[in-house]
Amino acid sequence: MNTQAIPPLAADAPVVLEMSNISKSFGAVTALVDVSIKLRQGEVLALVGDNGAGKSTLIKILSGFHQPDTGTIVSQGKEVRFASPRDARAQGIETVYQDLALIGDLSVFHNMFLGREYHKRVLGLNLLDNRKMREQAQVYLDTLGISIPSVNSTVDLLSGGQRQCIAVARSIYSSPKILVLDEPLAALGVRESAHVLGLIQNLRQQRQVSVILIVHNYNQIFEVCDRINFLHSGEIALDASTADTSEEELIRIVKSGLGRNAIDAAAAEVRSGPV
Amino acid sequence: MPPTAIQPAKKSALGVKVPHTTTERLLILLSRYREASIAVVAIVLVIYFQLGSDGGFLSPQFISVVLRDTGRLGLIAAAEVMLMITGEIDLSLSAIFSIAPYVMALLSVTWGVPLAVGAVIGVLIGILVGAINGIITVRFRVPSLITTVGTLFFLQGIVVSIYNSQPIVAPVEQPFNAIFGQSLYQPTDALLSWHGVTAFTPFLWAVLLVLVLALVLNRTTFGLHTIATGSNIIGAREIGVRTDRMKIYNFMIAGGFAAFAGIINTAQFTSADPQAGSPFLTLQAIAAAVIGGTSLLGGSGTVIGALIGAFVVASLNNGLVMIGAQATVSDIYLGAAIIAAMILSIQVDRLRTRRRV
């Protein structure tokens, strides 16, 4: 992977997504408080935070799985409301969930096309065009360099890495405008991680698709991301470009659970001595 | 778009195993062609009864009895399979089986409504009950086992109270009865005579409808989404499958099928018995579905297998009596067959995923 080849994000890249003042509670549990994030065309944004910080809730709101209590989502310049995952998909927002949302009992190619099946008319009946889906899936996985025993095998027979690759491939297939990946590297070995990171790097190079990436390995963030948002206790505690921060600073901020300003202020206080 | 820097991994590197042993080959066959394995059981059973009855089992007259039972059981079993694939079950089907033809016969004798019209109304009632079962299960999150036990008693109570549990003699109308249900094959009938053929129409209807259901399940988006709903409901929802609707629609299909099965049953007997469908009928249908290779775990199932399973159950019920066993003995075999089929089905699944064949 040649990181030198990645051009920096153009300064005038338009904003494609703006989630403003999003709050969400589940009964007595507050998941998000007044969270705002911004995503520009072709940008790869890392969303980091501890378990339970609200990352998954935020992206499930973006993907239409949950509905926010308050706050607005502006996509491509107009305000949108997603009542279901279908609505979000229709707006070009594809999500790969942590659980991958693959159907174990269905074949790889049926999974690839679930919810957007190809049909053919046979004697006036609208039947599945399995041959077309099989061929398209095979061709597409070959182009991405994803190797599986057969597109006919059911997903429950594949390894964790293979499943992850299928899920990512499925989300890229529809050429989305915004791609959301919730811990896409969680269950992967070194080789498979490199593969998925390669797919993301490839998207980043072309600057067509904007990506939101939830990931725990900070090393990988600096490899493939343009910007970092750190979510702590349901609030955004840091919003910085990867060029302006370092892995050490990020780890310090994540460990303290405080934003950059708070840490700087505390450091200044220590330097000036007790009042 | 293709990342040229990334080379496809070799297949051997990704844990692909080629099956070697005979056991593994057999397992693949069993898991791929579940219908075939139950068909073998059915054929063995037929040969056994044919020999045990000195050739009486395969006589047109006797086989018309077996196929009549197969038809009504197969329709309910196939509908139950669709629900079992979505991870639900419907125990109220026997009550729908009773109420739909009862309404048809009642409309006919009271207001002279033609049987065909009454039959359509009966099927619509079945679909409506299915919709109610589905909505209660999905919207109010009542487990379908409980919802449908409730509607079972509710409907059974209504149909019994209409006429004080009295059966109604249903009129015979042609061509309605020739198309949907005729008296059984008589020894005097020639095999290719009008009555010789129409005696089998209920079974032919069951075959036709089960084939349609198989087409829907295996070749349409509806079938794909039905499987997705039962296999991984959260994943299916995340990807945009309307899982609630899929469940409700399949409850409606089940209701419609049960109503239709009841109507052909009444057409044959020219009698609408409010207790025609005992809850035992639904349990036998579930037995047929399980014997046919559908597990209760959701996500997979075969409607053709259910029809063959219904044939096995109907053969057991009638064949054992024919070779001189007590009528009740068939239940012993049936019970053992259900448990054996379920154990086999789960073991095949487990071995299949473990060995990744």
PDB file of N, CA, C and O in Angstrom, chain B residues 130-176:
ATOM      1  N   GLY B 130     -55.332 -14.925   9.181  1.00  0.00           N
ATOM      2  CA  GLY B 130     -53.879 -14.934   9.099  1.00  0.00           C
ATOM      3  C   GLY B 130     -53.296 -13.545   9.346  1.00  0.00           C
ATOM      4  O   GLY B 130     -52.316 -13.389  10.091  1.00  0.00           O
ATOM      5  N   ALA B 131     -53.919 -12.537   8.749  1.00  0.00           N
ATOM      6  CA  ALA B 131     -53.444 -11.161   8.930  1.00  0.00           C
ATOM      7  C   ALA B 131     -53.532 -10.757  10.400  1.00  0.00           C
ATOM      8  O   ALA B 131     -52.612 -10.136  10.947  1.00  0.00           O
ATOM      9  N   ILE B 132     -54.651 -11.141  11.044  1.00  0.00           N
ATOM     10  CA  ILE B 132     -54.815 -10.806  12.464  1.00  0.00           C
ATOM     11  C   ILE B 132     -53.737 -11.510  13.297  1.00  0.00           C
ATOM     12  O   ILE B 132     -53.084 -10.897  14.140  1.00  0.00           O
ATOM     13  N   ASN B 133     -53.528 -12.809  13.022  1.00  0.00           N
ATOM     14  CA  ASN B 133     -52.462 -13.537  13.722  1.00  0.00           C
ATOM     15  C   ASN B 133     -51.120 -12.821  13.553  1.00  0.00           C
ATOM     16  O   ASN B 133     -50.372 -12.654  14.512  1.00  0.00           O
ATOM     17  N   GLY B 134     -50.846 -12.424  12.314  1.00  0.00           N
ATOM     18  CA  GLY B 134     -49.568 -11.789  12.011  1.00  0.00           C
ATOM     19  C   GLY B 134     -49.408 -10.459  12.710  1.00  0.00           C
ATOM     20  O   GLY B 134     -48.363 -10.170  13.308  1.00  0.00           O
ATOM     21  N   ILE B 135     -50.446  -9.647  12.667  1.00  0.00           N
ATOM     22  CA  ILE B 135     -50.362  -8.314  13.257  1.00  0.00           C
ATOM     23  C   ILE B 135     -50.195  -8.405  14.775  1.00  0.00           C
ATOM     24  O   ILE B 135     -49.364  -7.713  15.365  1.00  0.00           O
ATOM     25  N   ILE B 136     -50.964  -9.297  15.398  1.00  0.00           N
ATOM     26  CA  ILE B 136     -50.826  -9.448  16.854  1.00  0.00           C
ATOM     27  C   ILE B 136     -49.405  -9.910  17.194  1.00  0.00           C
ATOM     28  O   ILE B 136     -48.761  -9.394  18.112  1.00  0.00           O
ATOM     29  N   THR B 137     -48.895 -10.855  16.413  1.00  0.00           N
ATOM     30  CA  THR B 137     -47.560 -11.391  16.688  1.00  0.00           C
ATOM     31  C   THR B 137     -46.473 -10.337  16.501  1.00  0.00           C
ATOM     32  O   THR B 137     -45.581 -10.181  17.334  1.00  0.00           O
ATOM     33  N   VAL B 138     -46.568  -9.598  15.401  1.00  0.00           N
ATOM     34  CA  VAL B 138     -45.495  -8.671  15.037  1.00  0.00           C
ATOM     35  C   VAL B 138     -45.586  -7.344  15.793  1.00  0.00           C
ATOM     36  O   VAL B 138     -44.611  -6.885  16.375  1.00  0.00           O
ATOM     37  N   ARG B 139     -46.790  -6.759  15.823  1.00  0.00           N
ATOM     38  CA  ARG B 139     -46.921  -5.426  16.416  1.00  0.00           C
ATOM     39  C   ARG B 139     -46.935  -5.468  17.944  1.00  0.00           C
ATOM     40  O   ARG B 139     -46.366  -4.612  18.588  1.00  0.00           O
ATOM     41  N   PHE B 140     -47.613  -6.479  18.477  1.00  0.00           N
ATOM     42  CA  PHE B 140     -47.704  -6.534  19.941  1.00  0.00           C
ATOM     43  C   PHE B 140     -46.683  -7.485  20.549  1.00  0.00           C
ATOM     44  O   PHE B 140     -46.662  -7.721  21.732  1.00  0.00           O
ATOM     45  N   ARG B 141     -45.851  -8.031  19.680  1.00  0.00           N
ATOM     46  CA  ARG B 141     -44.751  -8.907  20.111  1.00  0.00           C
ATOM     47  C   ARG B 141     -45.199 -10.057  20.994  1.00  0.00           C
ATOM     48  O   ARG B 141     -44.544 -10.408  21.971  1.00  0.00           O
ATOM     49  N   VAL B 142     -46.351 -10.617  20.667  1.00  0.00           N
ATOM     50  CA  VAL B 142     -46.792 -11.837  21.346  1.00  0.00           C
ATOM     51  C   VAL B 142     -46.186 -13.007  20.562  1.00  0.00           C
ATOM     52  O   VAL B 142     -46.275 -13.018  19.341  1.00  0.00           O
ATOM     53  N   PRO B 143     -45.546 -13.967  21.219  1.00  0.00           N
ATOM     54  CA  PRO B 143     -45.013 -15.108  20.466  1.00  0.00           C
ATOM     55  C   PRO B 143     -46.140 -15.789  19.685  1.00  0.00           C
ATOM     56  O   PRO B 143     -47.246 -15.956  20.213  1.00  0.00           O
ATOM     57  N   SER B 144     -45.865 -16.174  18.440  1.00  0.00           N
ATOM     58  CA  SER B 144     -46.935 -16.687  17.584  1.00  0.00           C
ATOM     59  C   SER B 144     -47.551 -17.966  18.150  1.00  0.00           C
ATOM     60  O   SER B 144     -48.719 -18.255  17.921  1.00  0.00           O
ATOM     61  N   LEU B 145     -46.770 -18.710  18.915  1.00  0.00           N
ATOM     62  CA  LEU B 145     -47.303 -19.919  19.552  1.00  0.00           C
ATOM     63  C   LEU B 145     -48.510 -19.565  20.427  1.00  0.00           C
ATOM     64  O   LEU B 145     -49.531 -20.258  20.429  1.00  0.00           O
ATOM     65  N   ILE B 146     -48.393 -18.456  21.149  1.00  0.00           N
ATOM     66  CA  ILE B 146     -49.465 -18.022  22.052  1.00  0.00           C
ATOM     67  C   ILE B 146     -50.596 -17.346  21.266  1.00  0.00           C
ATOM     68  O   ILE B 146     -51.775 -17.653  21.463  1.00  0.00           O
ATOM     69  N   THR B 147     -50.225 -16.439  20.355  1.00  0.00           N
ATOM     70  CA  THR B 147     -51.235 -15.744  19.556  1.00  0.00           C
ATOM     71  C   THR B 147     -52.186 -16.744  18.921  1.00  0.00           C
ATOM     72  O   THR B 147     -53.409 -16.610  18.978  1.00  0.00           O
ATOM     73  N   THR B 148     -51.597 -17.774  18.290  1.00  0.00           N
ATOM     74  CA  THR B 148     -52.418 -18.668  17.484  1.00  0.00           C
ATOM     75  C   THR B 148     -53.146 -19.704  18.334  1.00  0.00           C
ATOM     76  O   THR B 148     -54.177 -20.220  17.908  1.00  0.00           O
ATOM     77  N   VAL B 149     -52.647 -19.993  19.529  1.00  0.00           N
ATOM     78  CA  VAL B 149     -53.448 -20.827  20.440  1.00  0.00           C
ATOM     79  C   VAL B 149     -54.693 -20.034  20.835  1.00  0.00           C
ATOM     80  O   VAL B 149     -55.800 -20.571  20.902  1.00  0.00           O
ATOM     81  N   GLY B 150     -54.496 -18.723  21.021  1.00  0.00           N
ATOM     82  CA  GLY B 150     -55.634 -17.848  21.337  1.00  0.00           C
ATOM     83  C   GLY B 150     -56.660 -17.838  20.223  1.00  0.00           C
ATOM     84  O   GLY B 150     -57.845 -18.107  20.452  1.00  0.00           O
ATOM     85  N   THR B 151     -56.220 -17.576  18.994  1.00  0.00           N
ATOM     86  CA  THR B 151     -57.174 -17.532  17.884  1.00  0.00           C
ATOM     87  C   THR B 151     -57.769 -18.917  17.615  1.00  0.00           C
ATOM     88  O   THR B 151     -58.909 -19.028  17.169  1.00  0.00           O
ATOM     89  N   LEU B 152     -56.997 -19.964  17.896  1.00  0.00           N
ATOM     90  CA  LEU B 152     -57.514 -21.323  17.735  1.00  0.00           C
ATOM     91  C   LEU B 152     -58.777 -21.525  18.572  1.00  0.00           C
ATOM     92  O   LEU B 152     -59.836 -21.902  18.056  1.00  0.00           O
ATOM     93  N   PHE B 153     -58.672 -21.225  19.869  1.00  0.00           N
ATOM     94  CA  PHE B 153     -59.839 -21.403  20.747  1.00  0.00           C
ATOM     95  C   PHE B 153     -60.962 -20.450  20.379  1.00  0.00           C
ATOM     96  O   PHE B 153     -62.127 -20.822  20.344  1.00  0.00           O
ATOM     97  N   PHE B 154     -60.579 -19.222  20.077  1.00  0.00           N
ATOM     98  CA  PHE B 154     -61.547 -18.187  19.739  1.00  0.00           C
ATOM     99  C   PHE B 154     -62.407 -18.611  18.542  1.00  0.00           C
ATOM    100  O   PHE B 154     -63.637 -18.624  18.609  1.00  0.00           O
ATOM    101  N   LEU B 155     -61.734 -19.007  17.453  1.00  0.00           N
ATOM    102  CA  LEU B 155     -62.455 -19.385  16.240  1.00  0.00           C
ATOM    103  C   LEU B 155     -63.233 -20.685  16.418  1.00  0.00           C
ATOM    104  O   LEU B 155     -64.356 -20.835  15.953  1.00  0.00           O
ATOM    105  N   GLN B 156     -62.582 -21.629  17.102  1.00  0.00           N
ATOM    106  CA  GLN B 156     -63.242 -22.913  17.324  1.00  0.00           C
ATOM    107  C   GLN B 156     -64.514 -22.689  18.138  1.00  0.00           C
ATOM    108  O   GLN B 156     -65.557 -23.286  17.860  1.00  0.00           O
ATOM    109  N   GLY B 157     -64.437 -21.782  19.110  1.00  0.00           N
ATOM    110  CA  GLY B 157     -65.607 -21.428  19.915  1.00  0.00           C
ATOM    111  C   GLY B 157     -66.714 -20.843  19.057  1.00  0.00           C
ATOM    112  O   GLY B 157     -67.885 -21.220  19.183  1.00  0.00           O
ATOM    113  N   ILE B 158     -66.338 -19.959  18.146  1.00  0.00           N
ATOM    114  CA  ILE B 158     -67.347 -19.327  17.286  1.00  0.00           C
ATOM    115  C   ILE B 158     -68.020 -20.349  16.397  1.00  0.00           C
ATOM    116  O   ILE B 158     -69.248 -20.450  16.330  1.00  0.00           O
ATOM    117  N   VAL B 159     -67.216 -21.176  15.711  1.00  0.00           N
ATOM    118  CA  VAL B 159     -67.799 -22.080  14.719  1.00  0.00           C
ATOM    119  C   VAL B 159     -68.684 -23.133  15.387  1.00  0.00           C
ATOM    120  O   VAL B 159     -69.722 -23.529  14.842  1.00  0.00           O
ATOM    121  N   VAL B 160     -68.317 -23.535  16.586  1.00  0.00           N
ATOM    122  CA  VAL B 160     -69.131 -24.533  17.287  1.00  0.00           C
ATOM    123  C   VAL B 160     -70.439 -23.919  17.769  1.00  0.00           C
ATOM    124  O   VAL B 160     -71.492 -24.560  17.776  1.00  0.00           O
ATOM    125  N   SER B 161     -70.386 -22.622  18.149  1.00  0.00           N
ATOM    126  CA  SER B 161     -71.589 -22.000  18.725  1.00  0.00           C
ATOM    127  C   SER B 161     -72.606 -21.597  17.660  1.00  0.00           C
ATOM    128  O   SER B 161     -73.766 -21.374  17.972  1.00  0.00           O
ATOM    129  N   ILE B 162     -72.176 -21.503  16.383  1.00  0.00           N
ATOM    130  CA  ILE B 162     -73.100 -21.035  15.356  1.00  0.00           C
ATOM    131  C   ILE B 162     -74.351 -21.911  15.281  1.00  0.00           C
ATOM    132  O   ILE B 162     -75.475 -21.432  15.274  1.00  0.00           O
ATOM    133  N   TYR B 163     -74.141 -23.214  15.229  1.00  0.00           N
ATOM    134  CA  TYR B 163     -75.259 -24.129  14.994  1.00  0.00           C
ATOM    135  C   TYR B 163     -75.271 -25.236  16.032  1.00  0.00           C
ATOM    136  O   TYR B 163     -75.653 -26.370  15.747  1.00  0.00           O
ATOM    137  N   ASN B 164     -74.768 -24.903  17.209  1.00  0.00           N
ATOM    138  CA  ASN B 164     -74.806 -25.895  18.276  1.00  0.00           C
ATOM    139  C   ASN B 164     -74.018 -27.163  17.925  1.00  0.00           C
ATOM    140  O   ASN B 164     -74.490 -28.272  18.122  1.00  0.00           O
ATOM    141  N   SER B 165     -72.818 -26.960  17.335  1.00  0.00           N
ATOM    142  CA  SER B 165     -71.924 -28.063  16.971  1.00  0.00           C
ATOM    143  C   SER B 165     -72.458 -28.981  15.885  1.00  0.00           C
ATOM    144  O   SER B 165     -71.903 -30.037  15.650  1.00  0.00           O
ATOM    145  N   GLN B 166     -73.583 -28.610  15.263  1.00  0.00           N
ATOM    146  CA  GLN B 166     -74.152 -29.509  14.253  1.00  0.00           C
ATOM    147  C   GLN B 166     -73.425 -29.363  12.918  1.00  0.00           C
ATOM    148  O   GLN B 166     -73.204 -28.261  12.455  1.00  0.00           O
ATOM    149  N   PRO B 167     -73.096 -30.495  12.279  1.00  0.00           N
ATOM    150  CA  PRO B 167     -72.572 -30.413  10.916  1.00  0.00           C
ATOM    151  C   PRO B 167     -73.685 -29.968   9.966  1.00  0.00           C
ATOM    152  O   PRO B 167     -74.861 -30.264  10.214  1.00  0.00           O
ATOM    153  N   ILE B 168     -73.311 -29.259   8.909  1.00  0.00           N
ATOM    154  CA  ILE B 168     -74.290 -28.867   7.896  1.00  0.00           C
ATOM    155  C   ILE B 168     -74.049 -29.726   6.677  1.00  0.00           C
ATOM    156  O   ILE B 168     -72.908 -29.928   6.266  1.00  0.00           O
ATOM    157  N   VAL B 169     -75.137 -30.215   6.089  1.00  0.00           N
ATOM    158  CA  VAL B 169     -74.981 -30.962   4.842  1.00  0.00           C
ATOM    159  C   VAL B 169     -74.756 -29.939   3.731  1.00  0.00           C
ATOM    160  O   VAL B 169     -75.577 -29.055   3.505  1.00  0.00           O
ATOM    161  N   ALA B 170     -73.600 -30.063   3.077  1.00  0.00           N
ATOM    162  CA  ALA B 170     -73.285 -29.108   2.021  1.00  0.00           C
ATOM    163  C   ALA B 170     -73.873 -29.607   0.719  1.00  0.00           C
ATOM    164  O   ALA B 170     -73.788 -30.795   0.407  1.00  0.00           O
ATOM    165  N   PRO B 171     -74.511 -28.717  -0.041  1.00  0.00           N
ATOM    166  CA  PRO B 171     -75.083 -29.141  -1.318  1.00  0.00           C
ATOM    167  C   PRO B 171     -73.981 -29.506  -2.310  1.00  0.00           C
ATOM    168  O   PRO B 171     -72.844 -29.071  -2.169  1.00  0.00           O
ATOM    169  N   VAL B 172     -74.349 -30.329  -3.265  1.00  0.00           N
ATOM    170  CA  VAL B 172     -73.405 -30.659  -4.336  1.00  0.00           C
ATOM    171  C   VAL B 172     -73.749 -29.795  -5.536  1.00  0.00           C
ATOM    172  O   VAL B 172     -74.896 -29.739  -5.973  1.00  0.00           O
ATOM    173  N   GLU B 173     -72.767 -29.068  -6.028  1.00  0.00           N
ATOM    174  CA  GLU B 173     -72.977 -28.237  -7.216  1.00  0.00           C
ATOM    175  C   GLU B 173     -71.941 -28.624  -8.238  1.00  0.00           C
ATOM    176  O   GLU B 173     -70.768 -28.747  -7.924  1.00  0.00           O
ATOM    177  N   GLN B 174     -72.393 -28.821  -9.482  1.00  0.00           N
ATOM    178  CA  GLN B 174     -71.411 -29.068 -10.540  1.00  0.00           C
ATOM    179  C   GLN B 174     -71.261 -27.799 -11.361  1.00  0.00           C
ATOM    180  O   GLN B 174     -72.235 -27.081 -11.538  1.00  0.00           O
ATOM    181  N   PRO B 175     -70.088 -27.458 -11.844  1.00  0.00           N
ATOM    182  CA  PRO B 175     -68.883 -28.291 -11.803  1.00  0.00           C
ATOM    183  C   PRO B 175     -68.028 -28.085 -10.544  1.00  0.00           C
ATOM    184  O   PRO B 175     -66.932 -28.621 -10.480  1.00  0.00           O
ATOM    185  N   PHE B 176     -68.555 -27.316  -9.545  1.00  0.00           N
ATOM    186  CA  PHE B 176     -67.746 -27.026  -8.354  1.00  0.00           C
ATOM    187  C   PHE B 176     -67.168 -28.288  -7.745  1.00  0.00           C
ATOM    188  O   PHE B 176     -65.968 -28.379  -7.470  1.00  0.00           O
TER     189      PHE B 176
END
